[in-house]
Short mmCIF file of C-alpha atoms in Angstrom, two decimals:
data_model
loop_
_atom_site.label_atom_id
_atom_site.label_comp_id
_atom_site.label_asym_id
_atom_site.label_seq_id
_atom_site.Cartn_x
_atom_site.Cartn_y
_atom_site.Cartn_z
CA MET A 1 -2.39 -40.62 -4.02
CA ASN A 2 -2.11 -37.69 -1.63
CA LYS A 3 -2.59 -34.24 -3.10
CA ILE A 4 -2.66 -30.76 -1.72
CA VAL A 5 -4.25 -27.71 -3.29
CA SER A 6 -2.26 -24.51 -3.00
CA LEU A 7 -2.57 -20.99 -4.33
CA THR A 8 0.12 -18.93 -5.99
CA PHE A 9 1.55 -15.98 -4.07
CA LEU A 10 2.28 -15.92 -0.37
CA MET A 11 -0.51 -13.74 1.00
CA LEU A 12 -3.33 -11.58 -0.34
CA VAL A 13 -4.99 -8.98 1.84
CA LEU A 14 -8.53 -8.27 0.71
CA GLY A 15 -9.70 -5.36 2.83
CA VAL A 16 -10.30 -6.61 6.33
CA CYS A 17 -10.09 -10.22 5.18
CA THR A 18 -6.66 -11.87 5.04
CA ILE A 19 -6.27 -15.02 2.95
CA HIS A 20 -3.05 -17.00 3.11
CA LEU A 21 -2.13 -18.06 -0.40
CA VAL A 22 0.57 -20.65 -0.07
CA ALA A 23 3.01 -21.93 -2.79
CA ASN A 24 4.53 -20.71 -5.43
CA SER A 25 -2.40 29.26 4.86
CA GLU A 26 0.65 30.20 7.17
CA ALA A 27 3.31 27.88 8.39
CA SER A 28 1.87 26.12 11.41
CA ASN A 29 3.44 24.43 14.43
CA GLU A 30 0.13 22.94 15.50
CA VAL A 31 0.37 19.55 17.19
CA PHE A 32 -2.08 16.97 15.83
CA PRO A 33 -3.25 14.35 18.33
CA ASP A 34 -3.50 11.57 15.74
CA THR A 35 0.08 11.88 14.48
CA VAL A 36 2.16 11.01 17.53
CA GLU A 37 5.25 9.11 16.47
CA ASN A 38 5.52 5.45 17.43
CA LYS A 39 9.08 5.39 18.72
CA VAL A 40 10.43 1.86 18.97
CA CYS A 41 13.33 0.97 21.24
CA GLY A 42 16.63 0.33 19.50
CA SER A 43 18.32 1.87 16.50
CA TYR A 44 19.78 1.08 13.11
CA ASN A 45 23.53 1.25 13.67
CA GLU A 46 24.22 -0.05 10.18
CA ILE A 47 22.33 2.02 7.67
CA ILE A 48 23.60 3.00 4.24
CA ILE A 49 22.06 5.95 2.44
CA ASN A 50 22.56 5.41 -1.26
CA ALA A 51 20.07 7.99 -2.51
CA SER A 52 19.64 11.74 -2.83
CA ALA A 53 16.76 13.50 -1.13
CA PRO A 54 14.52 15.66 -3.32
CA ASP A 55 14.57 19.42 -3.00
CA VAL A 56 11.50 20.51 -1.05
CA GLU A 57 10.12 23.77 0.25
CA GLU A 58 10.46 24.77 3.90
CA THR A 59 6.71 24.32 4.27
CA LEU A 60 4.26 21.93 2.67
CA PRO A 61 0.46 21.68 2.75
CA TYR A 62 -1.34 19.60 5.33
CA TYR A 63 -4.87 18.33 4.88
CA LYS A 64 -7.97 17.88 7.00
CA VAL A 65 -9.92 14.65 6.61
CA ILE A 66 -13.56 15.24 5.71
CA LYS A 67 -14.82 11.67 5.46
CA GLU A 68 -13.77 8.13 4.54
CA ASP A 69 -15.34 5.89 1.90
CA LYS A 70 -15.23 2.16 2.68
CA ILE A 71 -16.54 -0.49 0.29
CA HIS A 72 -16.05 -4.26 0.56
CA GLU A 73 -17.96 -6.45 -1.89
CA ASN A 74 -18.17 -9.98 -3.35
CA VAL A 75 -15.74 -11.66 -0.95
CA ASP A 76 -17.43 -15.05 -1.47
CA LYS A 77 -16.70 -14.99 -5.21
CA VAL A 78 -12.93 -14.59 -5.05
CA ILE A 79 -11.38 -18.05 -4.66
CA THR A 80 -13.08 -20.00 -7.45
CA PRO A 81 -11.32 -21.83 -10.32
CA ARG A 82 -12.19 -20.33 -13.70
CA GLU A 83 -11.80 -21.35 -17.32
CA SER A 84 -9.97 -18.22 -18.44
CA LEU A 85 -9.02 -14.69 -17.42
CA PRO A 86 -8.71 -11.42 -19.35
CA SER A 87 -5.28 -10.17 -20.40
CA GLU A 88 -3.63 -7.63 -18.10
CA GLU A 89 -4.34 -4.86 -20.61
CA LYS A 90 -7.99 -5.86 -20.79
CA ALA A 91 -8.20 -6.18 -16.99
CA VAL A 92 -6.99 -2.60 -16.54
CA LYS A 93 -9.63 -1.35 -18.97
CA ILE A 94 -12.37 -3.35 -17.22
CA ALA A 95 -11.30 -2.12 -13.77
CA ASN A 96 -11.13 1.53 -14.83
CA GLU A 97 -14.53 1.36 -16.53
CA PHE A 98 -16.04 -0.34 -13.46
CA LEU A 99 -14.72 2.37 -11.13
CA LYS A 100 -15.78 5.22 -13.41
CA LYS A 101 -19.28 3.79 -13.77
CA ARG A 102 -19.61 3.73 -9.99
CA SER A 103 -17.95 7.16 -9.58
CA CYS A 104 -15.22 5.42 -7.57
CA LEU A 105 -12.13 6.55 -9.48
CA PRO A 106 -10.98 9.61 -7.52
CA GLU A 107 -8.42 12.16 -8.63
CA GLY A 108 -4.89 11.05 -7.77
CA ALA A 109 -5.61 7.30 -8.04
CA TYR A 110 -3.05 5.29 -10.00
CA ILE A 111 -2.45 1.60 -10.68
CA SER A 112 0.26 0.30 -8.36
CA TYR A 113 0.09 -3.49 -8.90
CA LEU A 114 -1.24 -5.89 -11.48
CA ASP A 115 -1.29 -9.59 -10.49
CA GLU A 116 -2.75 -12.82 -11.84
CA TYR A 117 -3.68 -15.51 -9.33
CA THR A 118 -4.05 -19.25 -9.93
CA ILE A 119 -4.87 -22.39 -7.95
CA LYS A 120 -2.35 -25.22 -8.20
CA THR A 121 -2.97 -28.87 -7.42
CA ILE A 122 0.32 -30.36 -6.21
CA ASN A 123 1.21 -34.01 -5.65
CA GLU A 124 2.22 -34.13 -1.99
CA ASN A 125 4.67 -36.99 -2.56
CA THR A 126 6.47 -35.66 -5.62
CA SER A 127 5.80 -31.89 -5.28
CA ILE A 128 4.86 -31.90 -8.96
CA VAL A 129 2.18 -29.44 -10.09
CA GLU A 130 -0.48 -31.62 -11.67
CA LYS A 131 -3.07 -28.97 -12.43
CA GLU A 132 -3.28 -25.19 -12.45
CA ALA A 133 -6.47 -23.16 -12.82
CA PRO A 134 -6.85 -19.36 -13.13
CA VAL A 135 -8.66 -17.55 -10.32
CA PHE A 136 -8.62 -13.80 -10.99
CA VAL A 137 -6.62 -10.79 -12.16
CA ARG A 138 -6.16 -8.19 -9.45
CA VAL A 139 -5.82 -4.49 -10.32
CA SER A 140 -4.60 -2.50 -7.30
CA TYR A 141 -4.68 1.28 -6.91
CA ASN A 142 -2.88 3.70 -4.62
CA ARG A 143 -2.91 7.46 -4.30
CA ASN A 144 -0.99 10.62 -5.06
CA LEU A 145 -2.04 13.76 -3.20
CA ASP A 146 -1.31 16.88 -5.23
CA GLY A 147 1.62 15.07 -6.82
CA TYR A 148 3.01 13.55 -3.61
CA PRO A 149 2.76 9.81 -2.87
CA VAL A 150 0.47 8.60 -0.09
CA VAL A 151 1.87 5.61 1.82
CA GLY A 152 0.36 3.46 4.54
CA PRO A 153 -2.45 0.90 4.66
CA GLY A 154 -5.23 3.38 3.84
CA ASP A 155 -6.19 5.01 0.54
CA SER A 156 -6.17 1.91 -1.64
CA MET A 157 -8.49 0.05 -3.98
CA GLU A 158 -8.57 -3.46 -5.43
CA VAL A 159 -10.65 -4.73 -8.33
CA CYS A 160 -10.45 -8.49 -8.98
CA ILE A 161 -11.71 -9.75 -12.35
CA GLY A 162 -12.74 -13.30 -13.24
CA GLU A 163 -13.92 -14.67 -16.56
CA LYS A 164 -16.37 -12.91 -18.87
CA GLU A 165 -15.38 -9.55 -17.34
CA GLU A 166 -17.07 -10.39 -14.02
CA ILE A 167 -15.97 -8.32 -11.02
CA VAL A 168 -15.43 -11.00 -8.38
CA TYR A 169 -14.12 -8.70 -5.66
CA PHE A 170 -14.03 -4.96 -4.97
CA PHE A 171 -12.43 -3.16 -2.05
CA LYS A 172 -12.00 0.57 -1.50
CA THR A 173 -10.83 2.68 1.41
CA TRP A 174 -10.32 6.33 0.53
CA ARG A 175 -10.41 9.52 2.58
CA GLU A 176 -11.75 12.78 1.22
CA VAL A 177 -9.46 15.60 2.33
CA GLU A 178 -9.20 19.36 1.94
CA LYS A 179 -6.19 21.63 2.31
CA ALA A 180 -6.00 23.04 5.85
CA GLY A 181 -2.85 25.17 5.59
CA GLU A 182 0.93 25.03 5.44
CA ILE A 183 3.26 23.40 7.95
CA SER A 184 7.03 23.63 8.50
CA ILE A 185 9.02 20.49 7.77
CA ILE A 186 12.40 19.14 8.83
CA ASP A 187 15.16 18.59 6.31
CA ALA A 188 16.19 15.19 5.00
CA ASP A 189 19.29 14.97 7.25
CA SER A 190 17.13 15.38 10.36
CA ALA A 191 14.73 12.76 9.02
CA ILE A 192 17.64 10.35 8.48
CA GLU A 193 18.67 10.80 12.11
CA LYS A 194 15.12 9.93 13.14
CA LEU A 195 15.31 6.84 10.95
CA LYS A 196 18.61 5.77 12.55
CA GLN A 197 16.99 6.08 15.97
CA TYR A 198 14.06 4.06 14.66
CA GLU A 199 11.57 6.87 15.26
CA VAL A 200 9.34 5.49 12.52
CA ILE A 201 5.59 5.65 12.06
CA GLU A 202 5.37 1.92 11.39
CA ASP A 203 7.09 -0.76 9.35
CA LEU A 204 5.26 -0.59 6.05
CA ALA A 205 7.27 -3.38 4.46
CA GLY A 206 10.15 -5.63 5.41
CA PRO A 207 11.37 -7.29 8.60
CA GLU A 208 13.43 -5.62 11.32
CA LYS A 209 16.83 -6.69 10.04
CA TYR A 210 19.92 -4.61 9.35
CA PRO A 211 22.17 -3.45 7.83
CA ILE A 212 19.75 -1.72 5.51
CA GLU A 213 20.43 0.23 2.36
CA ILE A 214 18.17 3.11 1.41
CA ASN A 215 18.03 3.65 -2.35
CA LYS A 216 15.08 6.03 -2.61
CA ILE A 217 14.04 9.03 -0.50
CA GLU A 218 10.88 10.99 -1.13
CA ILE A 219 8.37 13.10 0.72
CA GLY A 220 4.67 12.41 0.83
CA TYR A 221 1.80 11.69 3.19
CA TYR A 222 0.74 8.85 5.46
CA SER A 223 -2.70 7.21 5.52
CA GLU A 224 -3.82 5.13 8.50
CA THR A 225 -5.54 1.78 8.07
CA THR A 226 -9.20 1.78 7.08
CA GLY A 227 -11.51 2.72 9.92
CA ALA A 228 -8.73 4.23 12.03
CA GLU A 229 -9.24 7.67 13.50
CA GLN A 230 -7.26 10.13 11.38
CA SER A 231 -8.06 13.83 11.38
CA TYR A 232 -5.16 15.16 9.31
CA TYR A 233 -2.67 14.16 6.64
CA LYS A 234 0.68 15.81 7.19
CA PRO A 235 4.01 15.35 5.39
CA VAL A 236 6.30 12.37 6.00
CA TRP A 237 9.76 11.46 4.78
CA ILE A 238 9.64 8.08 3.01
CA PHE A 239 12.67 5.78 2.87
CA LYS A 240 12.69 2.78 0.53
CA GLY A 241 15.40 0.18 0.07
CA LYS A 242 16.52 -3.30 1.05
CA ASP A 243 17.80 -5.03 4.17
CA GLY A 244 20.84 -7.28 4.41
CA PHE A 245 18.80 -10.28 3.22
CA GLY A 246 17.55 -8.53 0.10
CA TYR A 247 14.02 -7.88 1.36
CA ASP A 248 12.28 -4.68 0.30
CA ILE A 249 11.75 -2.21 3.14
CA VAL A 250 9.70 0.96 3.51
CA ARG A 251 10.12 3.24 6.52
CA CYS A 252 8.52 6.62 7.25
CA VAL A 253 9.18 9.37 9.75
CA TYR A 254 7.08 12.47 10.23
CA ALA A 255 8.52 15.48 8.43
CA THR A 256 7.24 18.02 10.97
#
């Protein structure tokens, strides 16, 4: 009898390691060298804005990066079948206590995702799941900076918990920043025009398909991937919604 072993969820990114899980002061006009927009050829000719932009001040703070903390531990312990896993409520408590004990729960961190992963043994001929074993509960954290969301691949943490409260994986990338001053920002209408011309920082989620419908607009900050050179955090307009196929999308343009 032919069998294949597959893992629930499509893909899990553990820090720098990617595992494919198949199956089910005054306003400033200073130019920052590390925040040049990545303008991509083409435009969104079919874009629907179905959201109101928040009221924001004419200037917002920008921040200087002091240092970056990077931690990547216990990768070899992640994909192992286990007898049982803690409940989601218990997993959150374990993760928070683990981070506090290590002084790794910075101000502004919040839980963004809570997932349970399992290994499934599937009969290749019938596609019937014959066995399913728990692997871990993942508690993921992202960041708010003085009340504004931080988007991008940086500033995130993951704590994966196996049985008996064991931490089977821990990843953290987090930049320490300090306020550097105030900077003038463009209004939401100007940011929407940038979006239509595809003057985006990068595609944070979703394929390049349109029409797209934007159902949430907010302002925040952008964090580069771990290890990337980033000297400043400055404001960005964040657009969230769905494309014509129903996929979630996130697009950002610089607000300066």
